Coordinates of C-alpha atoms and ligand atoms in Angstrom, one line a residue:
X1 CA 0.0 0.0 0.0
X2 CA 1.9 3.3 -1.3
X3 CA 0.8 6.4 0.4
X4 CA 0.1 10.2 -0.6
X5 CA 2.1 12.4 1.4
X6 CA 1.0 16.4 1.4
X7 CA 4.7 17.2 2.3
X8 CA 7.7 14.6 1.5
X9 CA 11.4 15.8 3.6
X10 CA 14.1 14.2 1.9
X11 CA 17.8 13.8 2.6
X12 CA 17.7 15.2 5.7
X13 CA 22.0 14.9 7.0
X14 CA 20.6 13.8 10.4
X15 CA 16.8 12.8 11.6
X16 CA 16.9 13.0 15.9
X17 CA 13.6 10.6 16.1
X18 CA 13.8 10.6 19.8
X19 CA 11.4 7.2 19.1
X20 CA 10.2 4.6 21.5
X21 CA 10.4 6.9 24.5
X22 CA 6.2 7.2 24.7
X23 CA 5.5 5.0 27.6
X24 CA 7.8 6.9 30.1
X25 CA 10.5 9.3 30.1
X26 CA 14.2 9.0 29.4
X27 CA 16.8 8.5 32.5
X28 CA 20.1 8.3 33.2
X29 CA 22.4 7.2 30.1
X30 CA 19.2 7.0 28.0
X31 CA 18.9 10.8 27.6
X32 CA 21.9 10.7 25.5
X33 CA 20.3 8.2 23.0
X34 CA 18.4 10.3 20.2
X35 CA 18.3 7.4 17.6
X36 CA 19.6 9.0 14.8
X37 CA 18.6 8.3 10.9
X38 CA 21.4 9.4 8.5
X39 CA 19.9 10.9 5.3
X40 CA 16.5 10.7 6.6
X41 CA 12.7 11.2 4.9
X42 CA 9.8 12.1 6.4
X43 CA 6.0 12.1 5.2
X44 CA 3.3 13.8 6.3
X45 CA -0.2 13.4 5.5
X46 CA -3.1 15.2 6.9
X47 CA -0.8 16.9 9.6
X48 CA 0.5 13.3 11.0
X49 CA 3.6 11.6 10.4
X50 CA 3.0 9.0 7.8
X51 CA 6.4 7.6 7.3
X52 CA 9.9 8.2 9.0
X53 CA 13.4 6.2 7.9
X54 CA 16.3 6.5 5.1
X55 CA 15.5 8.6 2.1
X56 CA 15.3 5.5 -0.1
X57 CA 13.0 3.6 2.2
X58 CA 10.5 6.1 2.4
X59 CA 10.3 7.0 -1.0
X60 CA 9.8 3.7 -1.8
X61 CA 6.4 3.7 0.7
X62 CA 5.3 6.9 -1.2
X63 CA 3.8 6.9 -4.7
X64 CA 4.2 9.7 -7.6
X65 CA 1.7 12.4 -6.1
X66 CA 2.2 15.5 -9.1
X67 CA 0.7 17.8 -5.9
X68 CA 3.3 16.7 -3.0
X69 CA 5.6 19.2 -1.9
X70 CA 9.1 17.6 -1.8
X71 CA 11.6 19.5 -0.2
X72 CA 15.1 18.3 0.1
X73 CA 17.5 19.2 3.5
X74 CA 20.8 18.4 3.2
X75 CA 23.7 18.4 5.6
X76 CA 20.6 19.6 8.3
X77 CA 19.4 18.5 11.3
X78 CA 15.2 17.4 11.7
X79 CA 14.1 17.4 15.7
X80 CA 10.8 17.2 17.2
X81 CA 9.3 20.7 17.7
X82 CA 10.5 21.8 21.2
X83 CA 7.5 21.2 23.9
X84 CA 8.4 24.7 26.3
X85 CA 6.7 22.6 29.4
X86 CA 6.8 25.7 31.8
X87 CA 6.0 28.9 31.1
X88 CA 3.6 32.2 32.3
X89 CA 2.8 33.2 28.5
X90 CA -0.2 35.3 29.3
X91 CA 0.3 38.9 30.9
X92 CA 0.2 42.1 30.4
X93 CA 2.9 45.4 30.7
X94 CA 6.5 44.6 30.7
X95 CA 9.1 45.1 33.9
X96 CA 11.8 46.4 32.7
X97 CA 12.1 49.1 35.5
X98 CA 11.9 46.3 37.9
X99 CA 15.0 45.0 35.8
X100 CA 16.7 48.0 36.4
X101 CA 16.6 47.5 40.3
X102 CA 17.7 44.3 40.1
X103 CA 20.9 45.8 38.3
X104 CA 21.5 47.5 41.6
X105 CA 21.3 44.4 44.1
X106 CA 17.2 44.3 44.3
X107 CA 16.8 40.5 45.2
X108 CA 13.7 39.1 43.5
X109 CA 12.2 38.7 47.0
X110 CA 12.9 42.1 48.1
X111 CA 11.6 43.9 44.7
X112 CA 8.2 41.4 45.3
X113 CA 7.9 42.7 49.1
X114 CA 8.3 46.3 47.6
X115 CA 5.0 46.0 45.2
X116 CA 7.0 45.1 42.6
X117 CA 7.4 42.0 40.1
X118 CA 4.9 39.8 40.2
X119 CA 2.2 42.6 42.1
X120 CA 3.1 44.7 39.0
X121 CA 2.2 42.2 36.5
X122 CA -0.9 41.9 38.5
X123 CA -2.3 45.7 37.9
X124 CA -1.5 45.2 34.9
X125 CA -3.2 42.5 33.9
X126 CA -6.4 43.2 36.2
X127 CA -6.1 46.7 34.0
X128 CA -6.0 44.4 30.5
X129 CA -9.0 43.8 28.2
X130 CA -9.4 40.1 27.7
X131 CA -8.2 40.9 23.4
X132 CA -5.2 42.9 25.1
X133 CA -4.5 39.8 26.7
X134 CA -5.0 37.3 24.4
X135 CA -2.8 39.5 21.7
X136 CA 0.0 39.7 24.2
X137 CA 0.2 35.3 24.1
X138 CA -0.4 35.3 20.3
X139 CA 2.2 37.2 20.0
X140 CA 4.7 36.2 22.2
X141 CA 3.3 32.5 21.3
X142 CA 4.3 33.9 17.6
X143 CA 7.9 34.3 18.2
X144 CA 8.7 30.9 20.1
X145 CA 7.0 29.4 17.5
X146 CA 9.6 30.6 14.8
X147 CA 12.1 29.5 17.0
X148 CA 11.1 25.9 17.1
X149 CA 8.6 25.9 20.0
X150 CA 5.1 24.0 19.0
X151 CA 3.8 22.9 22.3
X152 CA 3.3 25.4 24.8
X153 CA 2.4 25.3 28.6
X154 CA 0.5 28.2 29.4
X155 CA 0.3 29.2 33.5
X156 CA -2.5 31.9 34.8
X157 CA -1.5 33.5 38.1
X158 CA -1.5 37.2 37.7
X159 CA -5.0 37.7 38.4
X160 CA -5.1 36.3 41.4
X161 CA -8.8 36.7 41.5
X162 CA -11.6 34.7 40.8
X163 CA -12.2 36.9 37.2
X164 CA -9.0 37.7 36.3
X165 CA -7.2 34.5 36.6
X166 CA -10.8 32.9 34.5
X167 CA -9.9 36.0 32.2
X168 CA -6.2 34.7 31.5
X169 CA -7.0 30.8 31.1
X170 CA -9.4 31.9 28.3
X171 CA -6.8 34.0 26.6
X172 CA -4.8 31.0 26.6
X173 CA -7.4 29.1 25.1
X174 CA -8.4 31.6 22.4
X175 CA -4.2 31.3 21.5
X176 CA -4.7 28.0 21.3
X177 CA -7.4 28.0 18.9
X178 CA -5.9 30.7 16.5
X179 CA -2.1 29.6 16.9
X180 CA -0.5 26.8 14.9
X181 CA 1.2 26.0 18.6
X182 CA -1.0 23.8 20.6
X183 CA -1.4 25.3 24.3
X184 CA -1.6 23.4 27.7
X185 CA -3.5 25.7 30.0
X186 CA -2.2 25.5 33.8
X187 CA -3.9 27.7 36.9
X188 CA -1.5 29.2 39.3
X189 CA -4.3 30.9 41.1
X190 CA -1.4 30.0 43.9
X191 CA 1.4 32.3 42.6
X192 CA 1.6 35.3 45.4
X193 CA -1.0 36.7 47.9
X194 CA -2.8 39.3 46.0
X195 CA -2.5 42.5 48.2
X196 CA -6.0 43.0 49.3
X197 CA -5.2 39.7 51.0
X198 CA -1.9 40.6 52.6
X199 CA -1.0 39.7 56.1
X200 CA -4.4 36.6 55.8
X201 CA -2.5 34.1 53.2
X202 CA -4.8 31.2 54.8
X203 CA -8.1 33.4 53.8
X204 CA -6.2 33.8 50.5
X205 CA -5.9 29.9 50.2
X206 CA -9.3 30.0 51.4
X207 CA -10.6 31.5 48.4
X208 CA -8.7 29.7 45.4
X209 CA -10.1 26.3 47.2
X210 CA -13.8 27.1 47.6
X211 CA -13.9 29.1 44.8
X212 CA -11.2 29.3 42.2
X213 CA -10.4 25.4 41.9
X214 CA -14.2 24.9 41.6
X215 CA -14.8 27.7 39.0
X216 CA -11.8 26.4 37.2
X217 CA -12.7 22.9 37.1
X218 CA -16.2 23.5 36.0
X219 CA -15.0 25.5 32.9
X220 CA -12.6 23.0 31.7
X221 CA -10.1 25.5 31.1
X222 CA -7.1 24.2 33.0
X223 CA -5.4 20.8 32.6
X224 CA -2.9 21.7 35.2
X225 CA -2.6 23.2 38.7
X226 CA 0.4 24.5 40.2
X227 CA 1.5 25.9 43.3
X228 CA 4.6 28.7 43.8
X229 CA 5.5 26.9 47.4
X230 CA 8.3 29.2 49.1
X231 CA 8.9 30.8 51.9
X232 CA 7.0 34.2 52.2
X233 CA 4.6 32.9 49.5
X234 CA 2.8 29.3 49.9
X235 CA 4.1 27.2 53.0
X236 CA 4.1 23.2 52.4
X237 CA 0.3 22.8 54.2
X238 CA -0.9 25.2 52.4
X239 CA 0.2 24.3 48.8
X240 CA -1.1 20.4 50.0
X241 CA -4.1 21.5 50.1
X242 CA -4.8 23.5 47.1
X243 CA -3.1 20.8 45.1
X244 CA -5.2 17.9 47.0
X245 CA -8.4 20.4 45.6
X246 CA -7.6 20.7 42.2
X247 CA -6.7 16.6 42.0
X248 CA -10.3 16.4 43.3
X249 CA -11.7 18.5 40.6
X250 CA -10.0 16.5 38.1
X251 CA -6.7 18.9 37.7
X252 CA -3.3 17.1 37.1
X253 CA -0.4 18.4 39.2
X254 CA 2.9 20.3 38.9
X255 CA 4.8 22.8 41.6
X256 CA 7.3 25.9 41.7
X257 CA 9.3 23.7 44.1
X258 CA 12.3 24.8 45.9
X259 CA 13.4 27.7 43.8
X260 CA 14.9 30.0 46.6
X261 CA 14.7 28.4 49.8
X262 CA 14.6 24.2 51.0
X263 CA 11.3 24.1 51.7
X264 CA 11.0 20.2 50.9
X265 CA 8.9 21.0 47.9
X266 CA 10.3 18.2 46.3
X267 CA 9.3 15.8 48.6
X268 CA 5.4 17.5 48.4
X269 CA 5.3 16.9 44.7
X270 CA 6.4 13.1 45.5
X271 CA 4.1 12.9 47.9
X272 CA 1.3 13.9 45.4
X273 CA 2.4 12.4 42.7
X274 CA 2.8 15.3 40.9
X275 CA 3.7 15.6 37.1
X276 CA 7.0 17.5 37.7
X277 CA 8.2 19.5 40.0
X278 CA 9.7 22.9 38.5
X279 CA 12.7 24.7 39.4
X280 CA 14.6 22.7 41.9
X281 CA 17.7 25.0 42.7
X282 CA 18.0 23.7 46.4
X283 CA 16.3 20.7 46.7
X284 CA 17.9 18.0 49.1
X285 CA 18.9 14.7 47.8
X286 CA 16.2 12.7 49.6
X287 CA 13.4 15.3 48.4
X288 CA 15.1 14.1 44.5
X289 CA 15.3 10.7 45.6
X290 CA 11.4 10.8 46.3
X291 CA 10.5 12.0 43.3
X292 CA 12.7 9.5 41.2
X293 CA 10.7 7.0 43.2
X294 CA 7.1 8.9 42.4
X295 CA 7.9 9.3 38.7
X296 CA 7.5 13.0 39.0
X297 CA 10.1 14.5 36.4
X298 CA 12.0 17.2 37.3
X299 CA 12.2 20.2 34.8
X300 CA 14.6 22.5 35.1
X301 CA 14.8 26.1 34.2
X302 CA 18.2 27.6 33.9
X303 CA 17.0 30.9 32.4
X304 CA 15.9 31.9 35.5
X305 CA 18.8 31.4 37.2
X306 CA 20.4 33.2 34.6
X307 CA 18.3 36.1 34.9
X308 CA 18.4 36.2 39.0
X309 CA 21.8 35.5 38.8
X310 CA 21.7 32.9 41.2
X311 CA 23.7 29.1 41.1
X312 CA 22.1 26.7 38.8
X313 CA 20.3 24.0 39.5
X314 CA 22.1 20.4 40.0
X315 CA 21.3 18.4 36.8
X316 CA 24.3 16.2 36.8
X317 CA 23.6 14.6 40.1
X318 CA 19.8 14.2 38.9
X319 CA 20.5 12.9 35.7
X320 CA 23.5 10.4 37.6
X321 CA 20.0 9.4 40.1
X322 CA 18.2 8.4 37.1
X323 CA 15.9 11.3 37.5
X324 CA 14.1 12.3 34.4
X325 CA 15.0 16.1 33.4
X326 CA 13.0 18.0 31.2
X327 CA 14.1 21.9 30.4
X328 CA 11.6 24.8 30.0
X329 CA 12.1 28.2 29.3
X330 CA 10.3 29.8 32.4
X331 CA 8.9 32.7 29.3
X332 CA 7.4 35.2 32.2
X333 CA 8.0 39.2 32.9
X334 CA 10.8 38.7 35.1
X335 CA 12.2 36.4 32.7
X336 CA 11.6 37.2 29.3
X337 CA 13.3 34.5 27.1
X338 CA 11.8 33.1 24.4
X339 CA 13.8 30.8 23.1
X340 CA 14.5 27.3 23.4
X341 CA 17.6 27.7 22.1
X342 CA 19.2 30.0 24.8
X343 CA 17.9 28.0 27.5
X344 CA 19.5 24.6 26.0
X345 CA 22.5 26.8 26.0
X346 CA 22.3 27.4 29.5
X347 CA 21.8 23.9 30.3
X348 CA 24.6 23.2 28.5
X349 CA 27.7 25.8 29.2
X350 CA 26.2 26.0 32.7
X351 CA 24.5 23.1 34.1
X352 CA 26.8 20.5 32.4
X353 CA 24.0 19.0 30.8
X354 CA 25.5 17.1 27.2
X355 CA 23.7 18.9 24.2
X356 CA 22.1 14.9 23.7
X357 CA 20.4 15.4 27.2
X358 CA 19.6 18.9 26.6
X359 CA 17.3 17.8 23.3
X360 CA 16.0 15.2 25.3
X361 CA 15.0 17.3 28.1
X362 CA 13.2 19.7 25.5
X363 CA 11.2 17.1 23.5
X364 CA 10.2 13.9 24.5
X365 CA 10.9 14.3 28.4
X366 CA 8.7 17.6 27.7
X367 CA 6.0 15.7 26.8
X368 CA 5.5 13.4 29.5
X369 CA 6.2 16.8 31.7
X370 CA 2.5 17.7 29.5
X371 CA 1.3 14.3 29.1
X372 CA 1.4 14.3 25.7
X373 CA 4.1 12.1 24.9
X374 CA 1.2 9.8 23.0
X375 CA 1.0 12.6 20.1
X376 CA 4.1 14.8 20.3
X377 CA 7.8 14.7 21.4
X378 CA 9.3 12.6 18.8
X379 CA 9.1 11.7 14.9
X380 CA 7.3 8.9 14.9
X381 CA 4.7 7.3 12.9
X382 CA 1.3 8.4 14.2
X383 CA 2.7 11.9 15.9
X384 CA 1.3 15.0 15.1
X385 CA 4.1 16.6 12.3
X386 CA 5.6 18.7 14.7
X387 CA 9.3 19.1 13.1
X388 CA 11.8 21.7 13.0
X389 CA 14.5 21.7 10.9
X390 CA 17.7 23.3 11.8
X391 CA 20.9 24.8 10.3
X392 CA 23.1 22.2 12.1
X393 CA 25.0 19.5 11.2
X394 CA 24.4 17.4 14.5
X395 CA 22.8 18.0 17.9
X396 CA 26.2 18.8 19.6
X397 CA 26.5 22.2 17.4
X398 CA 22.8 23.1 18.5
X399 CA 24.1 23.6 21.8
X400 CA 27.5 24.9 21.1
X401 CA 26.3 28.0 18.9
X402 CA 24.2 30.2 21.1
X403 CA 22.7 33.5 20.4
X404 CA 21.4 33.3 17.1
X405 CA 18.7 31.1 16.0
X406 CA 19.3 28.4 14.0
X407 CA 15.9 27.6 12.8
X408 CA 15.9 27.2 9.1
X409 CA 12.1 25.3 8.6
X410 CA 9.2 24.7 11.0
X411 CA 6.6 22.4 10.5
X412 CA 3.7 22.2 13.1
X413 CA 0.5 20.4 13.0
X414 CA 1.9 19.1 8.9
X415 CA 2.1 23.2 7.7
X416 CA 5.0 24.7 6.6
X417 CA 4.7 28.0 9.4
X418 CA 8.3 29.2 8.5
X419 CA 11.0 29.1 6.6
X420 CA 14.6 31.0 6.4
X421 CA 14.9 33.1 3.0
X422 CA 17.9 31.6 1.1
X423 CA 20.7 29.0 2.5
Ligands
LIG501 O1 8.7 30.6 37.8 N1 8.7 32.2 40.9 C1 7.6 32.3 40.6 N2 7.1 32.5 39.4 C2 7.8 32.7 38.2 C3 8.1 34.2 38.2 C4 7.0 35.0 37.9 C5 7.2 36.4 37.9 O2 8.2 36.9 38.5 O3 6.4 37.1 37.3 C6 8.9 31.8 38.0 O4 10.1 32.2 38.1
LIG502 FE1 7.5 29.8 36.7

């Protein structure tokens, strides 16, 4: 049986399949195993990968279609789309004046005490007009998809009201609907105490379990719930109990776990078998051990270490445990990085991660971080056509060349959505 393809790839220098990963994510030595194809093909028909293997062999499935759009990629390298499993792509306003103070020694905690940072965000997007928002994550959705990202998590959290934070997840869902990126929506009603609530936290917590969670889950509009658990913000009982609520209403789980201080966030997200737990830059080795146990992958987001200037979180030792690492950008207005690119960089030149690991952290370990390592993550027969194709003769130089981006085709949902004029 010959197949039609809409759009044949052809002698592609180097196919990273990332295959047979779909049941669970990659530990240890396997993050380093991208099972290559040398002078690869790929079909697509209707937006799913029909065929994937040499050139030869997969011409030889396709027959003569006049209409097929062949397009040949030599000496290039074809990777999944990247899955950005963390980020806070809905806001509005920009803090850049909130940069500025921490050029002077601010620390993140002090300029959030002060009004600032995420408070900021908050007026702001109170302020915003549900198109405002919804433009903002179109557009900011725009430019990480030109950079290779087509699978975007999507957190609310700057509404920190029943309203707004409703306002924000359907924003993100109107983005998803009009962007060629899919969108997974998460609720962070959790992310700070909103300042009408200062000084009562537990009334606070009050509010997005009786009424949020409930709101939330009866809309549909989340998939996730997360939690920023850290001192000052969300102790351990209390970030317990908002995630037991939004498990109840049907929510899966993930947590900003022990970004600034040991709070034994890691060990909560065990405990609740959470998804992943995010951020990790002080966990203790029994809270990682715990999770490893759970199955609760541990994404890491080096970005924002980079933009706080702070150490880095300890991938080696976590990828030495056999804990599965996933890498996300952390896209929010304290950290405003688009791109995939710079954060493999990072996790690279400053976590010591091996430019294999770092593509496996981004794609298929992404995926199970969004559960959706049944339809995206790897190029495979049956996957949505999610495939970028880059101006790189292996994975190692994806890494190694930082700054620019070295996108040259990307193909989401089986459409060609850009393509670099010339060589
Ligand atoms: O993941 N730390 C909490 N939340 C975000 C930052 C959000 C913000 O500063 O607006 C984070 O780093
Ligand atoms: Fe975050």
């Amino acid at each position: 049986m010959y197949m039609k393809p809409d759009i044949l790839l052809t002698n592609i220098g180097q196919i990273a399949t990332l295959e047979n990963s779909n049941k669970s994510p990659k530990c240890g030595e396997e993050m380093m195993d991208l099972s290559i194809v040398e002078n690869g093909a790929i079909a697509i028909v209707d937006g799913v990968i029909a065929a994937v293997g040499e050139t030869e062999y997969v011409q030889s499935q396709t027959t003569a279609n006049p209409e097929v759009r062949e397009i040949s990629f030599q000496n290039m390298l074809a990777i999944p789309g990247f899955i950005d499993s963390h980020t806070h792509l809905v806001f509005a306003g920009s803090r850049e004046n909130d940069f500025a103070m921490k050029l002077q020694g601010k620390s993140y905690m002090e300029i959030l005490d002060a009004g600032g940072g995420i408070l900021n965000t908050l007026k702001a997007t109170r302020k915003a007009t549900p198109e405002e928002l919804y433009s903002n994550a179109f557009s900011f959705g725009t430019r990480m998809l030109e950079r290779g990202t087509t699978t975007i998590e999507a957190k609310s959290g700057y509404g920190l009201d029943t309203n707004t934070e409703m306002k924000m997840l359907r924003a993100a869902r109107e983005a998803n609907n009009n962007l060629p990126a899919e969108i997974v929506s998460t609720f962070l009603g959790a992310h700070a105490i909103p300042p009408e609530y200062k000084g009562r936290t537990d009334e606070y917590v009050g509010l997005v379990i009786e009424e949020m969670i409930p709101a939330v889950g009866r809309s549909g509009l989340a998939e996730f719930c997360d939690v920023f658990c850290e001192e000052g913000v969300f102790n351990i009982e209390q970030s317990r109990r908002i995630l037991r609520a939004a498990k109840e209403a049907g929510m899966k789980l993930k947590l900003h776990a022990d970004e600034i201080v040991q709070l034994g966030g890691a060990e909560l997200a065990a405990e609740l078998n959470a998804v992943s737990a995010d951020h990790l830059l002080m966990s203790s080795d029994e809270g990682l051990e715990e999770m490893r146990k759970a199955g609760t992958i541990a994404t890491l987001l080096p970005a924002t270490a980079f933009s706080l200037n702070t150490d880095y979180a300890r991938a080696r030792d976590m990828i030495q445990m056999g804990l599965p690492v996933a890498i996300a950008t952390d896209f929010n207005p304290n950290c405003a990085n688009e791109s995939m690119f710079f954060t493999i960089a990072l996790a690279c030149y400053k976590m010591k991660m091996h430019p294999r690991e770092a593509l496996t952290a981004s794609t298929i370990n992404a995926a199970h971080a969004l559960d959706r390592a049944d339809t995206v993550g790897s190029i495979e027969v049956g996957k949505r056509a999610d495939i970028v194709i880059l101006d790189a003769p292996n994975p190692e130089y994806l890494a190694y060349r930082f700054g620019v981006s070295l996108v040259h085709t990307v193909i989401a949902g089986g459409n060609l959505i850009y393509t670099k004029l010339g060589p």
